[in-house]
């Protein structure tokens, strides 16, 4: 698009104009090197102080780090240069001068706290290993959408401003909407279900969700990216198959297309796409295995939700992605179909470190669904826009929601989920 | 995924289980036909009243329209059937019975108001021509993303909860965010600009935007899908090239991959992807041509914004997609780079019916940008999270935002932008 040459494309013998950021200037006396960085890499620019025009040398050696410049000159082979080539400049143009004091060092030589990094994301993303996270994130989204299309899904976009939350009034951000009370949606759950009863039958959505949870942990966000799937005429086992296919497709695409990024993150050797089927443990097996690890002070009993330490102990024990199925009905949402009086079709898909996915077959029977709302203490009337469609031919259906940032975080072993978001939102952070 | 056979795949000689919705039952006396509909099409199920099991016949002929059923039986050739085959049922299973009274007729025989359709989107989307809009929408999003990747863009996701709007406090929906005042973002403008100064350099985002405008027209939404592009080291002409490439890619993908949907919309004959370059008119040429049409009571003079009737007259005159460039600086946002004292690098891209895109080269010089905020009556301090990054090496850059729903609306000749959204949000409509 722009007519500069990317640094990665500069070949010996070419005369090029390269443009980007001043990564570093090393003045060795009679000779000086400026390292120019652009999105494709870095290139060495050589200044021979005695032999070159004074203005040119002065410009090149006095420009502040992280300024934007363009350099025109001949590319020559130079085995001692980092990329094997260097540019001898005929002209240097300072396009956008940087302040000499930077709030963050993009060369990475000086470590920065996460909060400083997030306050200065523009500079932070000039580091190869940070940029790599977001190149991988983009590739994951691409691969996931492609896999959904292979599964026969239609992409949908559902509203983020809603009259009611999915599971009632807790944990919702209220909005003033033309004088009416409204909320930012915490999940596309109800809308994607409405779509499986339409002619679309099988849908996916990747979009923002908003949760007013007062968590303050390394794995919760108040605005996150949800990857949602829902299919007519599917049961929970088929939804699990789709879930496994999507997660594997994400890993495989990163393995295939992001080797440079994995190198930048120092993950090239250890990164592996999951192979084989994800084990499917029942809830009962899960609590038995957790109890057997002896990691919990109190053994778990039927009906307990899994505490974080329990999830962690089980994750260590299993050592790969796995499902937990056959959850007690009472700890799964009312819109999940029950298998019998005690056990539901709900499932979770787990990375050894944390839960990634929650799903199940849905309750598609109108009377049961309305009863569910009432048992939950919710007013079915308020959800009439949703429930009434269940009276007009709603097929059996199943689906799930996958936390996009958790997928990236666990895939890349990031210590904090905020590292997987350009501009995270939490209780303390509202800008940038 | 599910083990039924899609109706489109049922071949003579097969024994199949098909499942879907009861589209129609025609009882001709001794013989009756049930038309079963699924996402791939329709199939005829034949009941021979005298020769078949009474229970089977009774189930098949008494089931209400739009109920979900499954039918197992042999497929035979039948030239008089709508698809050339029919199923002789061995069993019929009613999976989800529909109420006999439907709020909307999915067969399309009875017209419905748009508001009734939007209240009952599940049923509305059982109509081929409505489903087709959303299949095309999904294909447009796929093709647009692919084109962005071909242009070297990285996909980004920016926050929808923000501390300040792009252009100040008007037309924003306020949120209560953990006791702080916040807003739903009206544009990713500031965030995508922050990313061109990072190592990503060239980015795109497709996501929701929120505008508290009190419009109530067939072409405004309060929640819409914005298709955003921003590139470092690009000027407005290069941004226009990218814009043209993206819009053409959308049309070409629909032409290539959505013929069935175009047939359903009765557009197969007239649909054409734009060919050749979009004409680029200056603002000055644009007002001259509008004045020459004689459609306006008052001729336009330099500095006037283009009224809707003016846009319309010009669109009729040009007859294809076109750009308007060289707008007066005073009617473009302050973050658009000026060419000189009078003229800016701002541009609009127009469909003959309406504006689709607004873009330009951006002001990347810190001092000019801060002055711009002040001249706009905005407090630069409140935007410090954004402006401060312009002190640390911000390259020249350009970009644009394209209204996703307007693209679909104009592409398919829809009369109301709400037809291009599953669950539109306007001043009156907050659910479903």
Short mmCIF file of N, CA, C and O in Angstrom, two decimals, chain B residues 171-261:
data_model
loop_
_atom_site.label_atom_id
_atom_site.label_comp_id
_atom_site.label_asym_id
_atom_site.label_seq_id
_atom_site.Cartn_x
_atom_site.Cartn_y
_atom_site.Cartn_z
N UNK B 171 -24.31 12.11 21.98
CA UNK B 171 -24.70 10.89 21.28
C UNK B 171 -24.07 9.63 21.86
O UNK B 171 -23.78 8.67 21.14
N UNK B 172 -23.83 9.65 23.16
CA UNK B 172 -23.25 8.48 23.84
C UNK B 172 -24.27 7.90 24.80
O UNK B 172 -25.01 8.63 25.46
N UNK B 173 -24.27 6.57 24.91
CA UNK B 173 -25.07 5.92 25.94
C UNK B 173 -24.24 5.82 27.21
O UNK B 173 -23.18 5.19 27.21
N UNK B 174 -24.69 6.42 28.30
CA UNK B 174 -23.94 6.32 29.55
C UNK B 174 -24.15 4.96 30.24
O UNK B 174 -25.22 4.38 30.17
N UNK B 175 -23.08 4.51 30.87
CA UNK B 175 -23.10 3.25 31.64
C UNK B 175 -22.68 3.55 33.06
O UNK B 175 -21.84 4.42 33.28
N UNK B 176 -23.20 2.79 33.98
CA UNK B 176 -22.67 2.81 35.34
C UNK B 176 -21.65 1.69 35.45
O UNK B 176 -21.99 0.52 35.36
N UNK B 177 -20.38 2.07 35.60
CA UNK B 177 -19.29 1.10 35.59
C UNK B 177 -18.59 1.11 36.94
O UNK B 177 -17.73 1.94 37.19
N UNK B 178 -19.00 0.23 37.82
CA UNK B 178 -18.43 0.15 39.17
C UNK B 178 -18.36 1.55 39.80
O UNK B 178 -17.33 1.98 40.30
N UNK B 179 -19.48 2.25 39.71
CA UNK B 179 -19.56 3.57 40.33
C UNK B 179 -18.96 4.70 39.53
O UNK B 179 -19.11 5.87 39.89
N UNK B 180 -18.28 4.39 38.42
CA UNK B 180 -17.75 5.46 37.58
C UNK B 180 -18.66 5.70 36.39
O UNK B 180 -19.36 4.81 35.94
N UNK B 181 -18.59 6.91 35.84
CA UNK B 181 -19.28 7.20 34.60
C UNK B 181 -18.48 6.64 33.43
O UNK B 181 -17.27 6.85 33.34
N UNK B 182 -19.15 5.93 32.58
CA UNK B 182 -18.49 5.40 31.39
C UNK B 182 -19.50 5.44 30.25
O UNK B 182 -20.67 5.83 30.45
N UNK B 183 -19.08 5.04 29.07
CA UNK B 183 -19.95 5.09 27.91
C UNK B 183 -19.75 3.86 27.05
O UNK B 183 -18.73 3.19 27.11
N UNK B 184 -20.74 3.57 26.20
CA UNK B 184 -20.57 2.55 25.18
C UNK B 184 -19.94 3.22 23.98
O UNK B 184 -20.39 4.29 23.56
N UNK B 185 -18.97 2.59 23.40
CA UNK B 185 -18.16 3.28 22.40
C UNK B 185 -18.92 3.52 21.09
O UNK B 185 -19.60 2.64 20.59
N UNK B 186 -18.76 4.73 20.56
CA UNK B 186 -19.46 5.09 19.33
C UNK B 186 -18.61 4.81 18.09
O UNK B 186 -19.10 4.88 16.97
N UNK B 187 -17.35 4.46 18.30
CA UNK B 187 -16.45 4.17 17.17
C UNK B 187 -15.12 3.67 17.72
O UNK B 187 -14.65 4.17 18.74
N UNK B 188 -14.47 2.73 17.03
CA UNK B 188 -13.13 2.30 17.48
C UNK B 188 -12.03 3.27 17.06
O UNK B 188 -10.85 2.97 17.24
N UNK B 189 -12.41 4.43 16.50
CA UNK B 189 -11.47 5.42 15.96
C UNK B 189 -10.18 5.59 16.77
O UNK B 189 -9.08 5.38 16.28
N UNK B 190 -10.31 5.99 18.02
CA UNK B 190 -9.10 6.31 18.80
C UNK B 190 -8.25 5.07 19.04
O UNK B 190 -7.02 5.13 18.98
N UNK B 191 -8.88 3.94 19.26
CA UNK B 191 -8.14 2.72 19.58
C UNK B 191 -7.41 2.16 18.35
O UNK B 191 -6.28 1.69 18.46
N UNK B 192 -8.07 2.22 17.22
CA UNK B 192 -7.39 1.70 16.02
C UNK B 192 -6.22 2.61 15.66
O UNK B 192 -5.17 2.14 15.21
N UNK B 193 -6.35 3.91 15.93
CA UNK B 193 -5.21 4.81 15.69
C UNK B 193 -4.04 4.46 16.62
O UNK B 193 -2.89 4.49 16.21
N UNK B 194 -4.37 4.15 17.87
CA UNK B 194 -3.30 3.77 18.80
C UNK B 194 -2.55 2.54 18.30
O UNK B 194 -1.36 2.37 18.56
N UNK B 195 -3.23 1.69 17.56
CA UNK B 195 -2.60 0.45 17.09
C UNK B 195 -1.68 0.67 15.88
O UNK B 195 -0.74 -0.09 15.69
N UNK B 196 -1.95 1.68 15.05
CA UNK B 196 -1.04 1.89 13.91
C UNK B 196 0.31 2.41 14.38
O UNK B 196 1.31 2.30 13.67
N UNK B 197 0.35 2.97 15.59
CA UNK B 197 1.63 3.40 16.16
C UNK B 197 2.36 2.26 16.85
O UNK B 197 3.49 2.42 17.31
N UNK B 198 1.71 1.11 16.94
CA UNK B 198 2.34 -0.07 17.56
C UNK B 198 3.00 -0.89 16.47
O UNK B 198 3.00 -0.52 15.30
N UNK B 199 3.53 -2.02 16.83
CA UNK B 199 4.16 -2.90 15.85
C UNK B 199 3.18 -3.54 14.87
O UNK B 199 3.60 -4.19 13.92
N UNK B 200 1.89 -3.36 15.08
CA UNK B 200 0.92 -3.98 14.17
C UNK B 200 0.81 -3.21 12.85
O UNK B 200 0.63 -3.80 11.79
N UNK B 201 0.87 -1.88 12.94
CA UNK B 201 0.90 -0.98 11.76
C UNK B 201 -0.38 -0.93 10.94
O UNK B 201 -0.79 0.13 10.50
N UNK B 202 -0.96 -2.07 10.64
CA UNK B 202 -2.18 -2.04 9.79
C UNK B 202 -3.20 -2.99 10.37
O UNK B 202 -2.90 -4.18 10.55
N UNK B 203 -4.38 -2.49 10.68
CA UNK B 203 -5.35 -3.27 11.45
C UNK B 203 -6.76 -3.15 10.87
O UNK B 203 -7.07 -2.21 10.14
N UNK B 204 -7.58 -4.14 11.24
CA UNK B 204 -9.02 -3.99 10.98
C UNK B 204 -9.80 -4.51 12.16
O UNK B 204 -9.30 -5.30 12.96
N UNK B 205 -11.02 -4.02 12.27
CA UNK B 205 -11.94 -4.53 13.29
C UNK B 205 -13.34 -4.54 12.72
O UNK B 205 -13.74 -3.61 12.01
N UNK B 206 -14.08 -5.60 13.02
CA UNK B 206 -15.51 -5.62 12.72
C UNK B 206 -16.21 -5.83 14.05
O UNK B 206 -16.01 -6.85 14.70
N UNK B 207 -16.98 -4.85 14.48
CA UNK B 207 -17.61 -4.97 15.78
C UNK B 207 -18.73 -3.98 15.96
O UNK B 207 -18.97 -3.13 15.09
N UNK B 208 -19.42 -4.11 17.10
CA UNK B 208 -20.57 -3.23 17.32
C UNK B 208 -20.16 -1.81 17.71
O UNK B 208 -19.16 -1.62 18.39
N UNK B 209 -20.92 -0.85 17.27
CA UNK B 209 -20.80 0.53 17.73
C UNK B 209 -22.18 0.99 18.21
O UNK B 209 -23.20 0.42 17.81
N UNK B 210 -22.18 2.00 19.07
CA UNK B 210 -23.40 2.39 19.77
C UNK B 210 -23.56 3.90 19.66
O UNK B 210 -22.65 4.64 20.05
N UNK B 211 -24.67 4.36 19.13
CA UNK B 211 -24.88 5.80 18.96
C UNK B 211 -26.25 6.19 19.49
O UNK B 211 -27.26 5.68 19.02
N UNK B 212 -26.24 7.11 20.42
CA UNK B 212 -27.49 7.53 21.06
C UNK B 212 -28.19 8.61 20.23
O UNK B 212 -28.80 9.52 20.77
N UNK B 213 -28.09 8.51 18.91
CA UNK B 213 -28.74 9.51 18.05
C UNK B 213 -30.24 9.33 18.07
O UNK B 213 -30.74 8.22 18.06
N UNK B 214 -30.93 10.46 18.05
CA UNK B 214 -32.39 10.38 18.12
C UNK B 214 -33.02 10.28 16.73
O UNK B 214 -34.17 10.64 16.54
N UNK B 215 -32.23 9.84 15.77
CA UNK B 215 -32.79 9.60 14.44
C UNK B 215 -33.88 8.56 14.51
O UNK B 215 -33.85 7.66 15.33
N UNK B 216 -34.79 8.64 13.61
CA UNK B 216 -35.74 7.55 13.45
C UNK B 216 -36.02 7.43 11.96
O UNK B 216 -37.05 7.88 11.47
N UNK B 217 -35.07 6.88 11.24
CA UNK B 217 -35.16 6.82 9.78
C UNK B 217 -34.94 5.38 9.34
O UNK B 217 -34.49 4.55 10.13
N UNK B 218 -35.21 5.07 8.07
CA UNK B 218 -34.96 3.70 7.59
C UNK B 218 -33.48 3.40 7.40
O UNK B 218 -33.13 2.30 7.01
N UNK B 219 -32.58 4.36 7.69
CA UNK B 219 -31.16 4.05 7.47
C UNK B 219 -30.26 4.35 8.68
O UNK B 219 -29.05 4.44 8.52
N UNK B 220 -30.85 4.52 9.83
CA UNK B 220 -30.06 4.70 11.06
C UNK B 220 -30.39 3.61 12.07
O UNK B 220 -31.55 3.21 12.20
N UNK B 221 -29.36 3.18 12.80
CA UNK B 221 -29.52 2.23 13.90
C UNK B 221 -28.83 2.80 15.12
O UNK B 221 -27.86 3.54 15.00
N UNK B 222 -29.25 2.43 16.30
CA UNK B 222 -28.55 2.88 17.50
C UNK B 222 -27.46 1.89 17.93
O UNK B 222 -26.58 2.25 18.70
N UNK B 223 -27.55 0.68 17.43
CA UNK B 223 -26.45 -0.27 17.58
C UNK B 223 -26.18 -0.83 16.18
O UNK B 223 -27.10 -1.35 15.54
N UNK B 224 -24.97 -0.68 15.70
CA UNK B 224 -24.66 -1.08 14.33
C UNK B 224 -23.33 -1.81 14.30
O UNK B 224 -22.63 -1.89 15.31
N UNK B 225 -23.02 -2.36 13.14
CA UNK B 225 -21.76 -3.07 12.95
C UNK B 225 -20.83 -2.20 12.13
O UNK B 225 -21.15 -1.85 11.00
N UNK B 226 -19.69 -1.85 12.70
CA UNK B 226 -18.75 -1.01 11.99
C UNK B 226 -17.59 -1.86 11.48
O UNK B 226 -17.06 -2.72 12.19
N UNK B 227 -17.23 -1.63 10.24
CA UNK B 227 -16.10 -2.31 9.60
C UNK B 227 -14.99 -1.27 9.50
O UNK B 227 -15.12 -0.31 8.75
N UNK B 228 -13.94 -1.44 10.28
CA UNK B 228 -12.94 -0.39 10.43
C UNK B 228 -11.57 -0.82 9.92
O UNK B 228 -11.14 -1.95 10.14
N UNK B 229 -10.90 0.13 9.30
CA UNK B 229 -9.57 -0.08 8.73
C UNK B 229 -8.69 1.09 9.14
O UNK B 229 -9.14 2.23 9.18
N UNK B 230 -7.43 0.80 9.45
CA UNK B 230 -6.48 1.87 9.75
C UNK B 230 -5.08 1.37 9.41
O UNK B 230 -4.73 0.23 9.73
N UNK B 231 -4.28 2.23 8.74
CA UNK B 231 -2.95 1.80 8.33
C UNK B 231 -1.91 2.89 8.54
O UNK B 231 -2.11 4.04 8.15
N UNK B 232 -0.79 2.49 9.15
CA UNK B 232 0.38 3.36 9.24
C UNK B 232 0.94 3.59 7.85
O UNK B 232 0.79 2.75 6.95
N UNK B 233 1.62 4.73 7.68
CA UNK B 233 2.32 5.05 6.44
C UNK B 233 1.41 5.02 5.21
O UNK B 233 1.85 4.71 4.11
N UNK B 234 0.12 5.28 5.43
CA UNK B 234 -0.81 5.37 4.30
C UNK B 234 -1.39 6.78 4.28
O UNK B 234 -1.55 7.40 5.33
N UNK B 235 -1.69 7.28 3.09
CA UNK B 235 -2.42 8.54 3.01
C UNK B 235 -3.86 8.26 2.59
O UNK B 235 -4.27 7.10 2.44
N UNK B 236 -4.62 9.33 2.41
CA UNK B 236 -6.05 9.14 2.14
C UNK B 236 -6.29 8.42 0.81
O UNK B 236 -7.25 7.66 0.70
N UNK B 237 -5.41 8.61 -0.17
CA UNK B 237 -5.65 7.93 -1.45
C UNK B 237 -5.45 6.42 -1.30
O UNK B 237 -6.19 5.63 -1.89
N UNK B 238 -4.47 6.04 -0.51
CA UNK B 238 -4.24 4.61 -0.27
C UNK B 238 -5.37 4.01 0.56
O UNK B 238 -5.79 2.86 0.36
N UNK B 239 -5.88 4.80 1.49
CA UNK B 239 -7.03 4.33 2.27
C UNK B 239 -8.24 4.12 1.36
O UNK B 239 -9.00 3.16 1.52
N UNK B 240 -8.40 5.01 0.38
CA UNK B 240 -9.51 4.84 -0.58
C UNK B 240 -9.31 3.58 -1.42
O UNK B 240 -10.27 2.86 -1.70
N UNK B 241 -8.07 3.31 -1.82
CA UNK B 241 -7.81 2.07 -2.57
C UNK B 241 -8.24 0.85 -1.75
O UNK B 241 -8.86 -0.08 -2.28
N UNK B 242 -7.88 0.86 -0.47
CA UNK B 242 -8.23 -0.28 0.39
C UNK B 242 -9.75 -0.39 0.53
O UNK B 242 -10.32 -1.49 0.51
N UNK B 243 -10.40 0.73 0.66
CA UNK B 243 -11.86 0.76 0.80
C UNK B 243 -12.53 0.15 -0.44
O UNK B 243 -13.44 -0.68 -0.33
N UNK B 244 -12.07 0.56 -1.58
CA UNK B 244 -12.62 0.05 -2.84
C UNK B 244 -12.40 -1.47 -2.93
O UNK B 244 -13.31 -2.21 -3.31
N UNK B 245 -11.21 -1.91 -2.55
CA UNK B 245 -10.91 -3.35 -2.62
C UNK B 245 -11.84 -4.15 -1.71
O UNK B 245 -12.32 -5.23 -2.08
N UNK B 246 -12.10 -3.62 -0.54
CA UNK B 246 -12.94 -4.34 0.44
C UNK B 246 -14.38 -4.41 -0.04
O UNK B 246 -15.02 -5.48 0.01
N UNK B 247 -14.91 -3.31 -0.53
CA UNK B 247 -16.30 -3.31 -0.98
C UNK B 247 -16.47 -4.22 -2.21
O UNK B 247 -17.42 -5.00 -2.30
N UNK B 248 -15.52 -4.13 -3.12
CA UNK B 248 -15.59 -5.02 -4.29
C UNK B 248 -15.49 -6.49 -3.89
O UNK B 248 -16.19 -7.34 -4.45
N UNK B 249 -14.62 -6.79 -2.95
CA UNK B 249 -14.47 -8.19 -2.50
C UNK B 249 -15.78 -8.71 -1.93
O UNK B 249 -16.14 -9.87 -2.14
N UNK B 250 -16.51 -7.86 -1.22
CA UNK B 250 -17.79 -8.27 -0.64
C UNK B 250 -18.78 -8.62 -1.76
O UNK B 250 -19.41 -9.68 -1.75
N UNK B 251 -18.91 -7.72 -2.74
CA UNK B 251 -19.83 -7.98 -3.85
C UNK B 251 -19.42 -9.24 -4.63
O UNK B 251 -20.26 -10.06 -5.01
N UNK B 252 -18.12 -9.36 -4.89
CA UNK B 252 -17.66 -10.49 -5.70
C UNK B 252 -17.92 -11.82 -5.00
O UNK B 252 -18.29 -12.81 -5.63
N UNK B 253 -17.73 -11.83 -3.68
CA UNK B 253 -17.98 -13.07 -2.93
C UNK B 253 -19.45 -13.44 -2.97
O UNK B 253 -19.81 -14.61 -3.10
N UNK B 254 -20.31 -12.46 -2.86
CA UNK B 254 -21.75 -12.74 -2.90
C UNK B 254 -22.14 -13.25 -4.29
O UNK B 254 -22.89 -14.22 -4.42
N UNK B 255 -21.61 -12.59 -5.31
CA UNK B 255 -21.90 -13.04 -6.68
C UNK B 255 -21.44 -14.48 -6.89
O UNK B 255 -22.13 -15.29 -7.51
N UNK B 256 -20.27 -14.80 -6.33
CA UNK B 256 -19.71 -16.13 -6.56
C UNK B 256 -20.33 -17.21 -5.68
O UNK B 256 -20.54 -18.33 -6.12
N UNK B 257 -20.62 -16.88 -4.44
CA UNK B 257 -20.98 -17.92 -3.47
C UNK B 257 -22.42 -17.89 -3.00
O UNK B 257 -22.80 -18.74 -2.19
N UNK B 258 -23.21 -16.93 -3.41
CA UNK B 258 -24.57 -16.80 -2.86
C UNK B 258 -25.64 -16.75 -3.95
O UNK B 258 -26.64 -16.04 -3.80
N UNK B 259 -25.47 -17.52 -5.02
CA UNK B 259 -26.48 -17.47 -6.08
C UNK B 259 -27.85 -17.94 -5.59
O UNK B 259 -28.87 -17.35 -5.94
N UNK B 260 -27.88 -18.98 -4.76
CA UNK B 260 -29.18 -19.46 -4.26
C UNK B 260 -29.88 -18.38 -3.46
O UNK B 260 -31.10 -18.19 -3.54
N UNK B 261 -29.09 -17.66 -2.65
CA UNK B 261 -29.66 -16.61 -1.82
C UNK B 261 -30.15 -15.45 -2.70
O UNK B 261 -31.20 -14.86 -2.43
#
